[in-house]
Coordinates of C-alpha atoms and ligand atoms in Angstrom, one line a residue:
M708 CA 71.6 -10.1 -10.3
F709 CA 73.0 -12.6 -12.9
E710 CA 73.8 -15.5 -10.5
V711 CA 73.1 -19.0 -11.9
T712 CA 73.3 -22.1 -9.9
F713 CA 74.6 -25.0 -12.0
Q714 CA 74.6 -28.3 -10.3
N715 CA 76.2 -27.4 -6.9
Y716 CA 78.0 -24.2 -7.9
T717 CA 76.8 -20.7 -8.4
F718 CA 78.3 -18.8 -11.3
Q719 CA 78.3 -15.0 -11.1
S720 CA 77.4 -14.7 -14.8
P721 CA 75.5 -17.2 -17.1
L722 CA 77.7 -16.4 -20.0
M723 CA 80.6 -18.5 -21.3
N724 CA 82.3 -19.2 -24.6
A725 CA 81.1 -22.0 -26.9
S726 CA 83.7 -24.8 -27.2
G727 CA 85.8 -24.1 -30.3
V728 CA 85.9 -20.3 -30.0
H729 CA 88.7 -18.5 -28.2
C730 CA 89.8 -21.6 -26.4
M731 CA 92.6 -23.4 -28.4
T732 CA 95.6 -22.0 -26.5
S733 CA 96.3 -21.1 -22.9
E734 CA 96.6 -17.5 -24.0
E735 CA 93.0 -17.6 -25.4
L736 CA 91.7 -19.5 -22.3
N737 CA 93.3 -16.9 -20.0
G738 CA 91.7 -14.1 -22.0
L739 CA 88.3 -15.7 -21.0
I740 CA 89.2 -15.7 -17.3
D741 CA 89.9 -11.9 -17.6
S742 CA 86.4 -11.3 -19.1
R743 CA 82.9 -11.0 -17.7
A744 CA 82.2 -14.6 -18.6
G745 CA 81.1 -16.7 -15.6
T746 CA 83.3 -19.6 -16.6
F747 CA 84.8 -21.0 -19.8
I748 CA 85.3 -24.2 -21.8
T749 CA 88.2 -25.8 -23.7
K750 CA 88.2 -26.6 -27.4
S751 CA 87.0 -30.2 -27.8
V752 CA 90.1 -32.4 -27.2
T753 CA 91.2 -35.6 -28.8
R754 CA 93.9 -38.0 -27.5
Q755 CA 96.5 -36.7 -29.8
K756 CA 97.1 -33.1 -31.2
R757 CA 95.2 -32.5 -34.5
Q758 CA 96.0 -30.1 -37.3
G759 CA 92.3 -30.0 -38.5
N760 CA 91.1 -29.3 -42.0
P761 CA 92.9 -27.2 -44.6
E762 CA 92.2 -23.5 -44.6
P763 CA 90.2 -21.4 -45.3
R764 CA 88.0 -23.3 -42.9
Y765 CA 86.1 -20.5 -41.2
Y766 CA 84.2 -17.6 -42.8
E767 CA 82.0 -14.8 -41.4
T768 CA 78.9 -13.1 -42.8
T769 CA 76.7 -10.3 -41.4
L770 CA 74.3 -12.9 -40.1
G771 CA 76.8 -15.5 -38.7
S772 CA 79.5 -17.9 -39.7
I773 CA 80.3 -21.2 -41.4
N774 CA 83.1 -23.5 -40.2
S775 CA 84.7 -26.8 -41.0
M776 CA 87.6 -26.7 -38.6
G777 CA 88.0 -30.4 -38.4
L778 CA 88.6 -30.7 -34.7
P779 CA 92.1 -29.0 -34.5
N780 CA 93.3 -29.0 -31.0
L781 CA 96.6 -29.3 -29.0
G782 CA 95.8 -32.7 -27.6
F783 CA 94.4 -34.0 -24.3
D784 CA 97.6 -33.6 -22.3
Y785 CA 98.0 -29.9 -23.2
Y786 CA 94.5 -29.1 -21.8
L787 CA 94.9 -31.3 -18.7
D788 CA 98.1 -29.5 -17.9
Y789 CA 96.2 -26.2 -18.3
V790 CA 93.4 -27.4 -16.0
N791 CA 95.9 -28.5 -13.3
E792 CA 97.5 -25.1 -13.4
Y793 CA 94.2 -23.2 -13.5
Q794 CA 92.8 -25.2 -10.5
K795 CA 95.7 -24.1 -8.4
N796 CA 94.8 -20.5 -8.8
F797 CA 91.0 -20.3 -9.3
S798 CA 88.0 -21.8 -7.5
T799 CA 85.5 -21.2 -10.3
P800 CA 85.0 -24.6 -12.0
M801 CA 85.8 -24.7 -15.7
F802 CA 84.5 -26.9 -18.4
F803 CA 86.5 -29.5 -20.3
S804 CA 85.2 -30.5 -23.8
V805 CA 85.9 -34.1 -25.0
A806 CA 85.3 -34.9 -28.7
S807 CA 84.1 -38.3 -29.6
M808 CA 86.2 -39.6 -32.5
S809 CA 85.6 -43.2 -31.7
M810 CA 84.1 -45.2 -28.8
Q811 CA 87.6 -46.5 -27.8
E812 CA 89.1 -43.0 -27.8
N813 CA 86.2 -41.7 -25.9
I814 CA 86.6 -44.2 -23.1
E815 CA 90.4 -43.8 -23.0
T816 CA 90.2 -40.0 -22.7
L817 CA 87.4 -40.1 -20.1
K818 CA 89.2 -42.7 -18.0
K819 CA 92.3 -40.4 -17.9
L820 CA 90.0 -37.5 -17.0
E821 CA 88.3 -39.6 -14.3
D822 CA 91.7 -40.4 -12.8
S823 CA 92.9 -36.8 -12.9
D824 CA 92.5 -34.0 -10.4
F825 CA 90.1 -32.2 -12.7
H826 CA 87.0 -31.2 -10.7
G827 CA 85.1 -29.1 -13.2
F828 CA 82.4 -30.0 -15.6
T829 CA 82.9 -32.3 -18.6
E830 CA 81.2 -31.7 -21.9
L831 CA 81.1 -34.7 -24.2
N832 CA 80.8 -33.4 -27.8
L833 CA 78.5 -35.8 -29.6
S834 CA 77.9 -33.4 -32.5
C835 CA 81.0 -32.4 -34.4
P836 CA 79.8 -32.1 -38.0
N837 CA 83.1 -31.5 -39.7
V838 CA 85.3 -34.7 -39.5
A839 CA 85.1 -36.2 -43.0
G840 CA 83.5 -39.6 -42.9
K841 CA 82.3 -39.2 -39.3
P842 CA 78.6 -38.8 -38.9
Q843 CA 77.4 -36.8 -35.9
V844 CA 77.1 -39.3 -33.1
A845 CA 74.0 -37.8 -31.6
Y846 CA 72.0 -38.4 -34.8
D847 CA 72.6 -42.1 -34.2
F848 CA 70.3 -42.8 -31.2
A849 CA 71.4 -46.4 -30.5
L850 CA 75.1 -45.4 -30.6
T851 CA 74.4 -42.5 -28.3
E852 CA 72.8 -44.8 -25.8
Q853 CA 75.6 -47.3 -26.1
I854 CA 78.3 -44.6 -25.5
L855 CA 76.5 -43.1 -22.5
T856 CA 76.0 -46.5 -21.0
E857 CA 79.7 -47.3 -21.3
I858 CA 80.8 -43.9 -19.9
F859 CA 78.5 -43.9 -16.9
S860 CA 79.7 -47.4 -16.0
F861 CA 82.9 -45.7 -14.8
Y862 CA 82.8 -41.9 -15.0
T863 CA 81.7 -40.2 -11.7
K864 CA 82.5 -36.5 -12.4
P865 CA 79.7 -34.1 -13.5
L866 CA 79.2 -34.7 -17.3
G867 CA 76.9 -33.3 -19.9
V868 CA 76.6 -33.7 -23.7
K869 CA 76.8 -31.2 -26.6
L870 CA 74.0 -32.0 -29.0
P871 CA 73.4 -31.2 -32.6
P872 CA 70.1 -29.5 -33.5
Y873 CA 67.1 -31.7 -34.0
F874 CA 64.2 -30.7 -36.3
D875 CA 61.5 -33.2 -35.7
I876 CA 59.3 -33.5 -32.6
A877 CA 59.6 -37.3 -32.7
H878 CA 63.4 -36.9 -32.6
F879 CA 63.1 -34.6 -29.5
D880 CA 61.0 -37.3 -27.8
Q881 CA 63.3 -40.2 -28.8
I882 CA 66.6 -38.6 -27.8
A883 CA 65.1 -37.1 -24.5
T884 CA 63.9 -40.6 -23.6
I885 CA 67.4 -41.9 -24.0
L886 CA 69.1 -39.0 -22.1
N887 CA 66.7 -39.3 -19.2
K888 CA 68.1 -42.8 -18.5
F889 CA 71.5 -41.3 -17.5
P890 CA 72.7 -39.1 -14.5
L891 CA 73.6 -36.3 -16.8
T892 CA 74.5 -32.9 -15.3
F893 CA 73.5 -31.0 -18.4
V894 CA 72.6 -31.0 -22.0
N895 CA 74.0 -28.3 -24.2
S896 CA 71.9 -27.3 -27.2
I897 CA 72.9 -26.6 -29.9
N898 CA 76.1 -27.2 -31.8
S899 CA 76.4 -25.5 -35.2
V900 CA 73.7 -26.4 -37.8
G901 CA 75.6 -29.0 -39.7
N902 CA 76.6 -28.9 -43.4
G903 CA 75.3 -25.6 -44.5
L904 CA 76.7 -23.8 -47.6
I905 CA 77.7 -20.2 -47.9
I906 CA 78.9 -19.0 -51.4
D907 CA 80.5 -15.9 -52.9
P908 CA 78.4 -14.9 -55.9
D909 CA 81.0 -12.7 -57.3
K910 CA 83.6 -15.4 -57.5
E911 CA 80.8 -18.0 -58.0
Q912 CA 82.7 -20.1 -55.5
V913 CA 82.2 -21.6 -52.0
V914 CA 83.9 -19.7 -49.1
I915 CA 85.7 -22.5 -47.2
K916 CA 88.0 -25.2 -48.6
P917 CA 87.0 -28.5 -46.7
K918 CA 84.1 -30.7 -47.8
E919 CA 83.4 -28.7 -51.0
G920 CA 82.4 -25.8 -48.9
F921 CA 80.0 -27.5 -46.6
G922 CA 80.2 -26.5 -42.9
G923 CA 78.5 -25.9 -39.6
I924 CA 76.4 -22.7 -39.5
G925 CA 76.4 -20.4 -36.5
G926 CA 75.2 -16.9 -35.6
E927 CA 71.8 -15.2 -36.1
Y928 CA 70.9 -17.7 -38.8
I929 CA 70.4 -20.4 -36.1
K930 CA 68.7 -18.8 -33.1
P931 CA 65.1 -20.0 -33.9
T932 CA 66.5 -23.6 -34.1
A933 CA 68.6 -23.1 -31.0
L934 CA 65.6 -21.8 -28.9
A935 CA 63.4 -24.6 -30.1
N936 CA 66.0 -27.2 -29.0
V937 CA 66.5 -25.5 -25.6
R938 CA 62.8 -25.4 -25.0
A939 CA 62.2 -29.0 -26.3
F940 CA 64.8 -30.4 -23.8
Y941 CA 63.8 -28.1 -21.0
T942 CA 60.2 -29.5 -21.2
R943 CA 61.2 -33.1 -21.7
L944 CA 64.3 -33.8 -19.5
N945 CA 64.4 -34.6 -15.8
P946 CA 64.6 -31.3 -13.9
S947 CA 68.0 -32.6 -12.5
I948 CA 69.4 -32.2 -16.0
Q949 CA 70.1 -28.5 -16.7
I950 CA 70.2 -26.9 -20.1
I951 CA 73.0 -24.9 -21.6
G952 CA 71.7 -22.7 -24.4
T953 CA 74.0 -22.1 -27.4
G954 CA 73.2 -20.6 -30.8
G955 CA 72.6 -17.1 -32.1
I956 CA 73.3 -15.2 -28.9
V957 CA 74.3 -11.7 -30.2
S958 CA 72.5 -9.4 -27.8
G959 CA 71.0 -9.2 -24.3
Q960 CA 67.6 -9.9 -25.9
D961 CA 68.9 -13.2 -27.3
A962 CA 70.3 -14.1 -23.9
F963 CA 67.0 -13.3 -22.3
E964 CA 65.1 -15.4 -24.9
H965 CA 67.4 -18.4 -24.2
L966 CA 66.9 -18.1 -20.5
L967 CA 63.1 -17.7 -21.0
C968 CA 63.2 -21.0 -22.9
G969 CA 64.8 -22.7 -19.9
A970 CA 68.6 -22.4 -20.3
S971 CA 70.8 -22.0 -17.2
M972 CA 74.2 -21.2 -18.7
L973 CA 74.6 -19.5 -22.1
Q974 CA 77.4 -20.2 -24.6
I975 CA 78.5 -17.6 -27.2
G976 CA 80.4 -18.7 -30.3
T977 CA 80.2 -16.7 -33.5
Q978 CA 79.7 -13.4 -31.8
L979 CA 82.7 -14.0 -29.5
Y980 CA 84.8 -14.8 -32.6
K981 CA 83.6 -11.5 -34.2
E982 CA 83.7 -9.2 -31.2
G983 CA 86.2 -10.6 -28.8
T984 CA 85.8 -11.0 -25.1
S985 CA 84.2 -7.6 -24.6
V986 CA 81.0 -9.3 -25.9
F987 CA 80.3 -10.7 -22.4
A988 CA 80.1 -7.3 -20.7
R989 CA 78.0 -5.8 -23.5
I990 CA 75.5 -8.7 -23.4
L991 CA 75.3 -8.5 -19.6
D992 CA 74.7 -4.8 -19.8
E993 CA 71.9 -5.2 -22.4
L994 CA 70.4 -8.1 -20.3
A995 CA 70.4 -5.8 -17.2
V996 CA 68.4 -3.2 -19.0
I997 CA 65.8 -5.7 -20.2
M998 CA 65.5 -7.2 -16.6
D999 CA 65.2 -3.8 -15.0
T1000 CA 62.5 -2.7 -17.6
K1001 CA 60.5 -5.9 -16.8
G1002 CA 61.0 -5.6 -13.0
Y1003 CA 63.2 -8.7 -12.7
S1004 CA 65.9 -8.6 -10.1
N1005 CA 67.2 -12.1 -10.8
I1006 CA 67.2 -14.7 -13.5
Q1007 CA 65.2 -17.3 -11.6
Q1008 CA 62.2 -15.0 -11.7
F1009 CA 61.7 -15.6 -15.5
Q1010 CA 64.0 -18.6 -16.3
G1011 CA 62.0 -21.3 -18.2
K1012 CA 58.8 -19.3 -17.9
L1013 CA 58.0 -19.0 -21.6
K1014 CA 54.3 -18.9 -22.1
T1015 CA 52.3 -20.6 -24.9
I1016 CA 49.2 -19.2 -26.4
E1017 CA 46.1 -20.8 -24.7
Ligands
HRO1915 O1 85.1 -28.4 -37.0 C1 85.2 -28.4 -35.7 O2 86.2 -28.5 -35.0 C2 83.8 -28.2 -35.0 N1 83.0 -27.3 -35.5 C3 81.7 -27.1 -35.0 O3 81.0 -26.3 -35.5 N2 81.3 -27.9 -34.0 C4 82.1 -28.8 -33.4 O4 81.7 -29.5 -32.5 C5 83.4 -29.0 -33.9 CL1 84.5 -30.2 -33.2

């Protein structure tokens, strides 16, 4: 009922974690394997292990979350070891997230991944908003094109990019024109909405320590922006480039809306952090009720079929 074909593999569920949530350690990653997620993704990796930003660096509200983690991760080798072990025991392809700290580090990491036995999907994170002094790569269109040109000169494994939200139709047009030049497997929209601010009015203070309290916003706050980005890329990109929908998925209805806009796989971040891995089963159960009510027996019957008002 929930099968989704992604490139040349059919996942049994369209749901997975968003990179950064429940995916730092092998224990957390194993917890995703035991859930109703169809697959899972690592925390964005850097060449060397990183501590990340000082705490508090994550804060939840009723409507979502703010984070300025600063790319903490256990380093490329840790996650490659995990992948090698995982692939011995499971056939479901997993996702490996690579952060772009610098062009040089990008190339180095992806060359090692190319030469490895990894045979899952690679997600190049072009949208981390929380490394001080590092602008989000995908807001620099020329740099994005340069990085993708360099990567596709040697990388042959299925690769997609994790994008920040765009807010201007001209920007959708410009970045889509660039992305259509490359043999991308997918585009994942969106990353957190960068550099928001949540405050505590009682203490009259920000709620996270890094960057004077500025951080990426997730959760219900960002669903309209996430849906717009999913739809904008679904209607602009070559059909060979599939869309992963991320942002504001709390319920089966939110999942349905992302699929209607054209998403194939769906990533859950903030709500997974809040609820734990039982969130996948709950959302699938809620999605099943919606599909039954509407008379849909599979996702393909409505995927991407959002109507405009004529
Ligand atoms: O601060 C982070 O680690 C972080 N936080 C986000 O919200 N998105 C990202 O891509 C990353 Cl890399």
